[in-house]
Every structure is written in C-alpha cells, then in structure tokens.
Coordinates of C-alpha atoms and ligand atoms in Angstrom, one line a residue:
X158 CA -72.0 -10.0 82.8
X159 CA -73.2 -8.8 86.4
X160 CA -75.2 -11.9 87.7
X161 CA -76.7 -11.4 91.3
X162 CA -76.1 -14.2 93.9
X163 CA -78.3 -16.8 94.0
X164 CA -79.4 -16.2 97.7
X165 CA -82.9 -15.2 98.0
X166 CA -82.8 -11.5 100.4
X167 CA -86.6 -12.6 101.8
X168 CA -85.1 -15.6 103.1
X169 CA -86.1 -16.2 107.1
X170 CA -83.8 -18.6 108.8
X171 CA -82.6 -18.8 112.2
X172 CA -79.1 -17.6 112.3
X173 CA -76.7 -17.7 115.5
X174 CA -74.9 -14.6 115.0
X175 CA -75.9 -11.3 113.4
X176 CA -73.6 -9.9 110.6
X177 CA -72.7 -6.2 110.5
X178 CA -70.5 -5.9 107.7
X179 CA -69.1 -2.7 105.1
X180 CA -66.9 -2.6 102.4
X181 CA -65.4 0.0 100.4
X182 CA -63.0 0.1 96.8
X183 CA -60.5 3.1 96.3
X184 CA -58.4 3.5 93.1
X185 CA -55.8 5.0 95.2
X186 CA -53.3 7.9 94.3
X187 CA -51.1 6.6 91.3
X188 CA -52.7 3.8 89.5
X189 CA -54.9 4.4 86.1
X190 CA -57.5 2.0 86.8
X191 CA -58.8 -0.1 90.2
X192 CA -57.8 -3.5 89.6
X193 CA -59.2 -4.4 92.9
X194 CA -63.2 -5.6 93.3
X195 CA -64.3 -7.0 96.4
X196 CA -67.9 -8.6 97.5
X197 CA -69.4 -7.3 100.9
X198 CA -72.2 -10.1 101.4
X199 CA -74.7 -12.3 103.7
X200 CA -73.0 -14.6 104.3
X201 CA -69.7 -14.4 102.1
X202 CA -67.1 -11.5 101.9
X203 CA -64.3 -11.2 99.9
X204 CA -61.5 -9.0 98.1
X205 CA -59.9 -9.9 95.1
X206 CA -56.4 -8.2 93.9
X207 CA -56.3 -8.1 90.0
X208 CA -52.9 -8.2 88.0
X209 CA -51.7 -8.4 84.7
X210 CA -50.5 -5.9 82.0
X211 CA -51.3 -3.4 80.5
X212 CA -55.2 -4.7 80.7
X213 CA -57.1 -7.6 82.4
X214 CA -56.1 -7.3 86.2
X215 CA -59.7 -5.4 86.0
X216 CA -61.0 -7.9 84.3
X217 CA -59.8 -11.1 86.3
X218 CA -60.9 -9.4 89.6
X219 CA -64.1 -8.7 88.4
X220 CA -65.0 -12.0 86.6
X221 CA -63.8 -13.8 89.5
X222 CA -65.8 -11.9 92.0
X223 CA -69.0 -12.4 89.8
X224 CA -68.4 -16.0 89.9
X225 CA -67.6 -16.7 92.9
X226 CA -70.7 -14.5 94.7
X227 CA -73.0 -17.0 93.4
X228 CA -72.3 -19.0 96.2
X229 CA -73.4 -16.7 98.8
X230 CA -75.6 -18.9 100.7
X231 CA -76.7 -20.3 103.3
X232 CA -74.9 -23.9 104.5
X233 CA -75.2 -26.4 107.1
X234 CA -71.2 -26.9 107.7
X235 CA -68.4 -24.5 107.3
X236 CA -66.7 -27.0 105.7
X237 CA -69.3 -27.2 102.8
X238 CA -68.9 -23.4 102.7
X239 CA -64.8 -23.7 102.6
X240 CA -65.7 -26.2 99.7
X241 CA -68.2 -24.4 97.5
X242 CA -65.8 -21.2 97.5
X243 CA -63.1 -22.9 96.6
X244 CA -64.8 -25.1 94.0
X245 CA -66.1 -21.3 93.0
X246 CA -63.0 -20.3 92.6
X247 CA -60.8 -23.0 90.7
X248 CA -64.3 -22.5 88.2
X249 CA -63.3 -19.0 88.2
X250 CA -59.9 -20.1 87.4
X251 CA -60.6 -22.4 84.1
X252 CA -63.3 -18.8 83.3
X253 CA -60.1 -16.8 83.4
X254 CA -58.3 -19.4 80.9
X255 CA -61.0 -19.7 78.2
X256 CA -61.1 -15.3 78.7
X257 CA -57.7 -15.2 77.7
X258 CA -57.7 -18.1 74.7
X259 CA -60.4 -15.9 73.3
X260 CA -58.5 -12.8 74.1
X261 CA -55.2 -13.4 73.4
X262 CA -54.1 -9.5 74.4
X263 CA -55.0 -10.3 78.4
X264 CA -52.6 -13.5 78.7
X265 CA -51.3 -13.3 82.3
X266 CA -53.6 -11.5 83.7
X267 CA -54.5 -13.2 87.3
X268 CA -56.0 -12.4 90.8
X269 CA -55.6 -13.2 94.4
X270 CA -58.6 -14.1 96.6
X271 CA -59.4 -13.8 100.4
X272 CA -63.2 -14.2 101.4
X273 CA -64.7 -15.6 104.0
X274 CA -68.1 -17.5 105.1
X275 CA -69.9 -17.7 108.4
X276 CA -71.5 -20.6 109.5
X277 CA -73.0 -20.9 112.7
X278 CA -70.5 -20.1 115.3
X279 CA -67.6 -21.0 112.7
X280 CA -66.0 -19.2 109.8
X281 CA -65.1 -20.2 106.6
X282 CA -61.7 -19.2 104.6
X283 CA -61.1 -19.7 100.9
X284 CA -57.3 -17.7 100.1
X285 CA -55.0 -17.3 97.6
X286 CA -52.1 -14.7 96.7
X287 CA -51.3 -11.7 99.3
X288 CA -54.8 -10.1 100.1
X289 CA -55.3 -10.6 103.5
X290 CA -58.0 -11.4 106.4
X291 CA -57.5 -10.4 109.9
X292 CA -59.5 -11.5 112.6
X293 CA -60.0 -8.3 116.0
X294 CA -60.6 -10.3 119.1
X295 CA -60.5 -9.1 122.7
X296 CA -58.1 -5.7 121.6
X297 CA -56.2 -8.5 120.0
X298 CA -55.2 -8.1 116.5
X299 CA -53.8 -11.4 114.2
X300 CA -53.3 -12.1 111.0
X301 CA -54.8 -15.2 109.6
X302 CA -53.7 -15.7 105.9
X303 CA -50.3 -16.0 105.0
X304 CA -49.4 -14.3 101.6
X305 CA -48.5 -16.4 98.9
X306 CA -45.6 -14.4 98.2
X307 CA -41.7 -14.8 97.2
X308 CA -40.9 -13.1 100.2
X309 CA -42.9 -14.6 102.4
X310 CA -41.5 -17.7 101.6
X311 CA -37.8 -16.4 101.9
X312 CA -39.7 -15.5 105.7
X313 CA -40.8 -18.9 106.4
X314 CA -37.7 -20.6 105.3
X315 CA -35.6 -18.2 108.0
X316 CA -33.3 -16.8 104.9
X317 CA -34.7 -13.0 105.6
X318 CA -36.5 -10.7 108.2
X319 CA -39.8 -9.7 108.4
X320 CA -38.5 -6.8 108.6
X321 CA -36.3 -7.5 105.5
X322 CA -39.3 -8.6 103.9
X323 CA -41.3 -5.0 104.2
X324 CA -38.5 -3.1 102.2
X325 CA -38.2 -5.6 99.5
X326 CA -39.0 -4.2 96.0
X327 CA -40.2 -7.2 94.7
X328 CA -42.9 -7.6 97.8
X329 CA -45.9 -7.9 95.4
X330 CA -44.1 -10.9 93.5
X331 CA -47.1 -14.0 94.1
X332 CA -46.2 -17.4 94.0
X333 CA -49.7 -18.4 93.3
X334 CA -52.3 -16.8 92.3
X335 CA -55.9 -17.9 90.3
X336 CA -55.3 -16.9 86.7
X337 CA -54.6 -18.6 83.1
X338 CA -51.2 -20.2 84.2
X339 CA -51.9 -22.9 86.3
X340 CA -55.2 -25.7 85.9
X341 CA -55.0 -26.6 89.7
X342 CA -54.5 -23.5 91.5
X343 CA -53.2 -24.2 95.1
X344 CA -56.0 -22.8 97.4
X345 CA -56.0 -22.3 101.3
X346 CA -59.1 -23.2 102.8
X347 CA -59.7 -23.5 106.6
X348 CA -62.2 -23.1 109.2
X349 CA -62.5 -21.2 112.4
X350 CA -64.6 -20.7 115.5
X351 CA -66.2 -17.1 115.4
X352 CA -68.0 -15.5 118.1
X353 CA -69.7 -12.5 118.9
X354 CA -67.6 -9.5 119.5
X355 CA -65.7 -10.6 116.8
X356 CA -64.4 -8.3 114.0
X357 CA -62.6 -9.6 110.6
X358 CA -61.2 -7.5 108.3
X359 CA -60.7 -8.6 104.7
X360 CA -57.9 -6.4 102.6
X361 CA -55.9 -6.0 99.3
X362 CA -51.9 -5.4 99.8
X363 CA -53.0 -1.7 99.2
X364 CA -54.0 -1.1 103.0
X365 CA -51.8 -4.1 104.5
X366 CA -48.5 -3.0 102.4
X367 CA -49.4 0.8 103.3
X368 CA -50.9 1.9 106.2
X369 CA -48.8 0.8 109.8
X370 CA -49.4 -2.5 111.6
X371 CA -50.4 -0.1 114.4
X372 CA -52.5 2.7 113.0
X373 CA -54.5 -0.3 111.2
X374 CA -54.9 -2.1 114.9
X375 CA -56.1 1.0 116.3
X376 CA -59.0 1.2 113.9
X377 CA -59.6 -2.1 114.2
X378 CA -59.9 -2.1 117.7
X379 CA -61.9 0.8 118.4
X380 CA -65.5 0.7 118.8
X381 CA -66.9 2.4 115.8
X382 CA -69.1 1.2 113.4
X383 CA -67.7 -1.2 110.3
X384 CA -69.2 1.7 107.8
X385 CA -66.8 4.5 109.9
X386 CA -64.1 1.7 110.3
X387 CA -63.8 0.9 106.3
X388 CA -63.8 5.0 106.1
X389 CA -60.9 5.8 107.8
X390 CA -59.1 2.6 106.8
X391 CA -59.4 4.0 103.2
X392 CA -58.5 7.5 104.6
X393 CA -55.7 6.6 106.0
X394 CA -54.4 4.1 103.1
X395 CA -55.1 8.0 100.7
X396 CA -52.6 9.7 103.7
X397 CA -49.9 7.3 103.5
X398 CA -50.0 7.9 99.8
X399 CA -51.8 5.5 98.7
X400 CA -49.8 3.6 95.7
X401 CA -52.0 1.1 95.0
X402 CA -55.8 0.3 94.4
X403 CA -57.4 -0.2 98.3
X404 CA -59.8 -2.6 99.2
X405 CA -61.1 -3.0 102.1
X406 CA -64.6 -5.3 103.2
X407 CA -65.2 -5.5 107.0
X408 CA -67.4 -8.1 108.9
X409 CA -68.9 -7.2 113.2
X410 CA -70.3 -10.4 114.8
X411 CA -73.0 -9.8 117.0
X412 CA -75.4 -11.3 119.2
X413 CA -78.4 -12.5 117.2
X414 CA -80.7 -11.8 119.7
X415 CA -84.6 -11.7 118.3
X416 CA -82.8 -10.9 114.6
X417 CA -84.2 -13.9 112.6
X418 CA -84.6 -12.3 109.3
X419 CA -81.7 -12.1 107.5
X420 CA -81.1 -8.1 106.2
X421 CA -78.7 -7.9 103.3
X422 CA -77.3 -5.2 100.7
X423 CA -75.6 -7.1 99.5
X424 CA -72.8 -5.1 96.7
X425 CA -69.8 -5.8 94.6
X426 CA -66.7 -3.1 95.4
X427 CA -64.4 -1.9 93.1
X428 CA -63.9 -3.7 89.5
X429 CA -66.4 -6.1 89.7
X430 CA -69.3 -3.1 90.8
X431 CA -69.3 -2.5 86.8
X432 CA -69.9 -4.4 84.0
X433 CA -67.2 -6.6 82.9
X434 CA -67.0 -5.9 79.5
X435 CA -63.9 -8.3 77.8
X436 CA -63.1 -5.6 74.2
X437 CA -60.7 -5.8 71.8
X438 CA -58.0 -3.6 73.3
X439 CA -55.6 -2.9 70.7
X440 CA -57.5 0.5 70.1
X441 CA -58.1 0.8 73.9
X442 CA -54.1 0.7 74.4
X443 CA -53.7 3.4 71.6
X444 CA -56.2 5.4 73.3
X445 CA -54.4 4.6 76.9
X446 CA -50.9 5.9 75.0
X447 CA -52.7 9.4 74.9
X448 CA -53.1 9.3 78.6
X449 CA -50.7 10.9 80.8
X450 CA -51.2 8.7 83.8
X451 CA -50.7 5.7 82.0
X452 CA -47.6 6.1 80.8
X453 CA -45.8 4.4 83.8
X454 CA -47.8 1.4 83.3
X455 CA -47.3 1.6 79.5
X456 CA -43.7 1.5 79.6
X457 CA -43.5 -0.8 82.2
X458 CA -41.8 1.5 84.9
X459 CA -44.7 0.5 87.4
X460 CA -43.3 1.3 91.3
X461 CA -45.2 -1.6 92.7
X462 CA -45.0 -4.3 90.3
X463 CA -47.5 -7.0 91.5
X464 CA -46.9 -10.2 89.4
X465 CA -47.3 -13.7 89.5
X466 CA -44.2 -15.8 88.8
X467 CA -43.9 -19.8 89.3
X468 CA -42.1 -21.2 92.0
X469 CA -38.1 -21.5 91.1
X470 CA -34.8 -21.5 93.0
X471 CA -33.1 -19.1 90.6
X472 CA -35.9 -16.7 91.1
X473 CA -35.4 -17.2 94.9
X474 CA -31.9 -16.7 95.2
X475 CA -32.3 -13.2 93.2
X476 CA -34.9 -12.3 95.4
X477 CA -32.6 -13.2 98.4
X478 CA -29.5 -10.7 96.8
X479 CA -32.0 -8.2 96.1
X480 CA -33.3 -8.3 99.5
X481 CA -30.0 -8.0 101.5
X482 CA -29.0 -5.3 98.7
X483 CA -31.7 -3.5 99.6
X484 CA -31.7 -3.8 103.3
X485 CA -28.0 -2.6 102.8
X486 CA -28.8 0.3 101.6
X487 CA -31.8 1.1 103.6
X488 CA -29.5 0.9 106.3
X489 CA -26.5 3.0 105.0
X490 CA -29.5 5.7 104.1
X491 CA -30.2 5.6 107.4
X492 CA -26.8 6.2 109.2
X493 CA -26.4 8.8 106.3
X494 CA -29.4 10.3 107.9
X495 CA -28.1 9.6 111.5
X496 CA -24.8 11.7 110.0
X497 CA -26.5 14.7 108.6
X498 CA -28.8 14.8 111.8
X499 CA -25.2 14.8 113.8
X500 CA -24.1 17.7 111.4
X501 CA -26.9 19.9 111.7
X502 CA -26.6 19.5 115.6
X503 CA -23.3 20.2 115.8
X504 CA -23.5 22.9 113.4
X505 CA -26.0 24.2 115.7
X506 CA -24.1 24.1 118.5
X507 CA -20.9 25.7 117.0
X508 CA -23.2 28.6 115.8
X509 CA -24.8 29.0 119.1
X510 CA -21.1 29.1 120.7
X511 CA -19.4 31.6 118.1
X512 CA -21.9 33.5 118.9
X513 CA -21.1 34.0 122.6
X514 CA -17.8 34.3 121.8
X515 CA -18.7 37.9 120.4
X516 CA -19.8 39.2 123.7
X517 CA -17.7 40.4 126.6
X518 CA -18.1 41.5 130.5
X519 CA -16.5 42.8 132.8
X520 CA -16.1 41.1 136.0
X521 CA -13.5 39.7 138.9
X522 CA -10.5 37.6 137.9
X523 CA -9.1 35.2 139.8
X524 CA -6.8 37.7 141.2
X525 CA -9.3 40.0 142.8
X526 CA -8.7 42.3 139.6
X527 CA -11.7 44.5 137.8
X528 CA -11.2 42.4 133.9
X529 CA -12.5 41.8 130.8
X530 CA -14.0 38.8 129.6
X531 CA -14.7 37.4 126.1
X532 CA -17.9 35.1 126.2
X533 CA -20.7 35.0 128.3
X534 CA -20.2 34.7 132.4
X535 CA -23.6 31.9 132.2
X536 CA -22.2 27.8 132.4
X537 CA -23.7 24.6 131.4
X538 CA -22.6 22.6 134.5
X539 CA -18.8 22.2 134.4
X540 CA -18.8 23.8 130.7
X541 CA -18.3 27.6 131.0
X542 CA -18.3 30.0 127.6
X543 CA -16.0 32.8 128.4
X544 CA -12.4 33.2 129.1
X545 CA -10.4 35.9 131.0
X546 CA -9.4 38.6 128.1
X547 CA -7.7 40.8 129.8
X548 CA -6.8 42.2 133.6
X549 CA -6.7 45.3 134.7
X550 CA -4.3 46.8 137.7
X551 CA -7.6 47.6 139.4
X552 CA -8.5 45.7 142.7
X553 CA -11.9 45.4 143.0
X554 CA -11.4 45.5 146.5
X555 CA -10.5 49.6 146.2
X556 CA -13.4 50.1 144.8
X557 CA -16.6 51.3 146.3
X558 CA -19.1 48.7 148.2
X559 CA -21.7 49.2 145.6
X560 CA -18.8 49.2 142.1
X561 CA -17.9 46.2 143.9
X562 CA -20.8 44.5 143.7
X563 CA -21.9 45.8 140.2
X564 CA -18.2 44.1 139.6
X565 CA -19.0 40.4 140.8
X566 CA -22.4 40.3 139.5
X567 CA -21.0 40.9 135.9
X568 CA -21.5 43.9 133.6
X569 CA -22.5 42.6 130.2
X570 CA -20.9 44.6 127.0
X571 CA -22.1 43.8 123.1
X572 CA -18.5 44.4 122.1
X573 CA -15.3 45.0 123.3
X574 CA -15.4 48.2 122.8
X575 CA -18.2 48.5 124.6
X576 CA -16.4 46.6 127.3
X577 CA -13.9 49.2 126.9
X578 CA -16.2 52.4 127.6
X579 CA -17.8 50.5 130.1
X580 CA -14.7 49.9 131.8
X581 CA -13.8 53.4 131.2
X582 CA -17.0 55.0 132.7
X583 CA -16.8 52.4 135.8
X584 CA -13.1 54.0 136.7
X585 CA -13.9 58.1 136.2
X586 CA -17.0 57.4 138.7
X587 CA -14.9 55.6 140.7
X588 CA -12.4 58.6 140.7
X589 CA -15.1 61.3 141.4
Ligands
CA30 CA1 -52.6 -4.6 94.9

C-alpha cells in the first residue's frame, strides 16, 4: 500500500505563514535495515521510529506513516489538527494489531510518533515514544516532547541524572509506544503559537541520542537553508558513528507575504518511501541468517536495543541499579583515564629529566672554584637540573679575564669525559 494524502496540491487558500520544510532518512552505519520513515508535508510533518524483532519495526513505521499522511490537510483550529492526528494514529494503532493477528511472525513490532501541524499562527503536536520535536527560536534552542522512556521517567521522578540518563544502556527502553500491545495507546497532543522566524526540527533517537546537544544547536541555529540544515544533520549523525537508523524532517516559518498558493512535494522518508509489503518471513529470516550484517540482530546481541516494555516497578528498580552501575563505572573509567593521563606525564617528565642528567658543564662553584657539573646549568624558576659534580683547586679568579668569563657563562660537555678534556684543554691554555 502507498496511498497519497488526500490534500489536493492545486489547492489556493490563504495561508498566514509560508512553510519551508526538508526531510531526509539515513540507515545509518550498523543497522541491516532503516526502520525509521518519516513524512515531510504541507501542512503535517512527522518521523516515526520502528521496533520489533527480527522483522516489522519497517513495517510498523511505514504502515503508520501511510496512515496517518492522509490527514495532511488543511483545518480551521489546531486543535482539530491535534485531533485528527491523533485519531490517525490510535487507527494506525488497531492497523498494526490486525497486521500482526494475520502475521503472527511480526508480534511486538511497534513505533513511536512525533509530527506536527501548522495552523494559522499555531502548531499542532501529536507524540508518542522518544522521537523528538524541537522548536529554534531567537538563537534559542528547546526541546518540546518529552520521551516516553524508562529513563526519562527515573528523570522526572528525581531518582537519576540527566546526565545519568545519557549513559544508560537501556536508554531506548519506551514506555509507550503505538503497536499491537496496548488498544488505547497514551498520546501527547498539544498546541503552540508559531511565528515566523521559527524553525522546528522533528527527529528519531538516531540524531538526538548521537550527535551533541551543541553541535545539533549550532545547525539549528545557523542561517542555512532546511535542505542544507537536514544535510549536515545526517552528516554529522554518519561522523558520530551513526548506530542507529537517522531521521530527520525540518520545518522554516516564514512570512507569507503575496504566497497564496500553497507549493508542496510533498514525500515519505525512509521505510514508508517504499512499498510496504507484509510477506511470509520465515524464508526471509533464512535468507537474513546468510547475511553477515544481520547476525547481531539475529542473535539478539543488538548494541542499541530499542524496545517497548509496559510500565512496572520491578522493571524500574532494575533500570535504577543498572543506571548507578553504569554511572559507576563510567566514572571509575574515567579516573582510570585521569591515571594513565598522570602516568604518561610523569613518565614524560622523568624521561625529559634523566636525560639532562647525562650532560655536564663546567662552571663556577660556590667557592669561586673552576667545577664540573652533572645536568644542565638552565632552571625552571626555583627548580634547577644540575648539581655540583666535582671541584677543582682552580680559582677562577687566577684565571685569565676572558677563561673567566667563558667560566661563568658555562661550558656545555655531552659527557663527562668530555667535561674532562674540556677541562683539560681550558688549563694547558691557561698555562701557556
Ligand atoms: Ca531509533
């Protein structure tokens, strides 16, 4: 199935604000398939995070996308938009549950949703699981949706750090998400004022969870264009190693201006950009076995294990000891770090000193005699690197004016025998 949204593209209405928006799907570095699809609009914009198995994260992403596109429209409140997603979406819920009676093989697959709708000089938000919208505003940068997430929860509830929260293993653990488990799915829906100037980013956990708070505010915030913007978003989600499938749809508000006719490409990302075909996929998984890069997920040793789990306190307190666990160790890593950094420096520094302690000069002691020193006569403020080695019977004061001065201005020797000859060759002039 790949129905189009129903909004007619040679529509003219009057529209208060001019939408400049981008999207763009990556399947990332690591994963087999992109279970991500998003939906870059005319008036709706979305990015939905698939999960489940072996097979069907695809396949919930993309059926849910396709369903809920059809309500790209155009609305007279933002609260009617808020209300036809989310009435989209719990029918894109029951779609996923008769999918999975008829396939038995895709039980548990699910998907997140984030999307928006712009109304007037307001903004519509339909959200569930941990894909995430972010509004720019005046160099400001905030998140809007709050992930539906264990650890977020453990956040909220003051039991762990945000900070605790990044280094958590079990980050991409949802609490709810729109799938074949629950009938009633818990939906977020809100509205907003939106004005021009305005930029909002839509996201799957593959650019929030990977690229830095800052270098995504920086993009965000500069002036380029939402095509370049959704570029180097990607790019950078690819440089930080990208883990996981990125998503990423982005949305300018601008200043109608004379801009009556509403221009729109509108195009599905990721998953949901192909036809969702629903096989039988017992000889799909034998074929899957066979490749290579699917053996992780096969097995089940998947590094970023994004799964929905019901709310329970049992499954909270683990969470809780795995998080200070693991925040326990991050920390001892990093004073083990700290300790081999100190190591290095010091070995360093030891290396750099033995070394000086192989030279020698000749020079004045404090005794007004011509002696040898072991070192280097240069100091590091009170911290000098040679010592007297030995002193001669020699007064530098019965030498001549200018074996006097070559005296107190130091003659450097490689060795001590070289100290020696030098010392040897200062006297015999000295007695010509
Ligand atoms: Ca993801």
């Amino acid at each position: 199935m790949s129905e189009t949204p129903s909004f007619d593209k040679t529509q003219t209405i009057p529209i208060a604000m001019q939408l400049v928006s981008a999207g763009d799907s990556n399947i990332g570095r690591t994963r087999a398939s992109n279970q991500d699809s998003g939906y870059n609009g005319v008036n709706l914009f979305f990015v939905a995070d698939g999960m489940g198995g072996h097979a069907g994260g695809d396949i919930a992403s993309a059926l849910v996308t396709h369903k809920v596109a059809q309500v790209d429209a155009i609305y007279d409140s933002p609260e009617s938009a808020g209300d036809a997603m989310k009435q989209a979406m719990l029918q894109a819920n029951r779609k996923l549950s008769e999918t999975v009676e008829q396939h038995g093989e895709l039980a548990g697959m699910g998907t997140t949703f984030s999307g928006l709708a712009v109304v007037g000089s307001k903004v519509a938000i339909a959200h569930i699981g941990d894909s995430r919208i972010y509004l720019a505003r005046g160099g400001q940068v905030k998140q809007i949706t709050k992930d539906h997430t264990f650890v977020q929860r453990l956040v909220d509830t003051g039991r762990i750090t945000p900070e605790e929260a990044l280094v958590h293993p079990r980050r991409s653990v949802l609490m709810r998400v729109l799938g074949d488990v629950e009938d009633a799915p818990d939906i977020d829906v809100m509205t907003m004022p939106a004005k021009p100037g305005d930029r909002w980013l839509i996201c799957s956990d593959g650019l929030s969870g990977v690229v830095p708070e800052d270098v995504m505010h920086r993009i965000l915030t500069e002036n380029g264009s939402p095509d370049d913007a959704c570029e180097l978003l990607v790019y950078e989600a690819l440089e930080h190693g990208a883990p996981d499938n990125v998503t990423v749809v982005l949305v300018d508000l601008k200043h109608a201006g004379f801009a009556k006719k509403v221009e729109t490409n509108a195009e599905f990302l990721g998953s949901a950009a192909n036809d969702v075909v629903v096989e039988n996929t017992k000889d799909r998984r034998f074929l899957r076995l066979l490749n290579p890069r699917n053996l992780p997920e096969v097995f089940g040793i998947n590094q970023d294990p994004a799964a929905f789990l019901p709310e329970s306190e049992e499954y909270l307190e683990l969470i809780l000891r795995q998080t200070k666990s693991r925040v326990r160790m991050h920390r001892l890593r990093q004073f083990l770090g700290f300790l081999v950094a100190l190591a290095a420096l010091g070995g360093l520094l030891w290396a750099g000193y033995s070394y000086t302690q192989t030279r020698y000069y000749i020079g004045e002691s404090g005794n007004g005699k011509v002696a040898i020193f072991r070192g280097i006569h240069e100091s590091f403020g009170s911290l000098k690197f040679s010592q007297l080695f030995r002193e001669t019977s020699t007064d530098v004061n019965d030498l001549t004016l200018m074996q006097q001065d070559e005296v107190r201005r130091t003659i450097a020797a490689d060795s001590l025998n070289d100290a020696y000859i030098k010392f040897d060759l200062l006297l015999s002039i000295e007695g010509q």
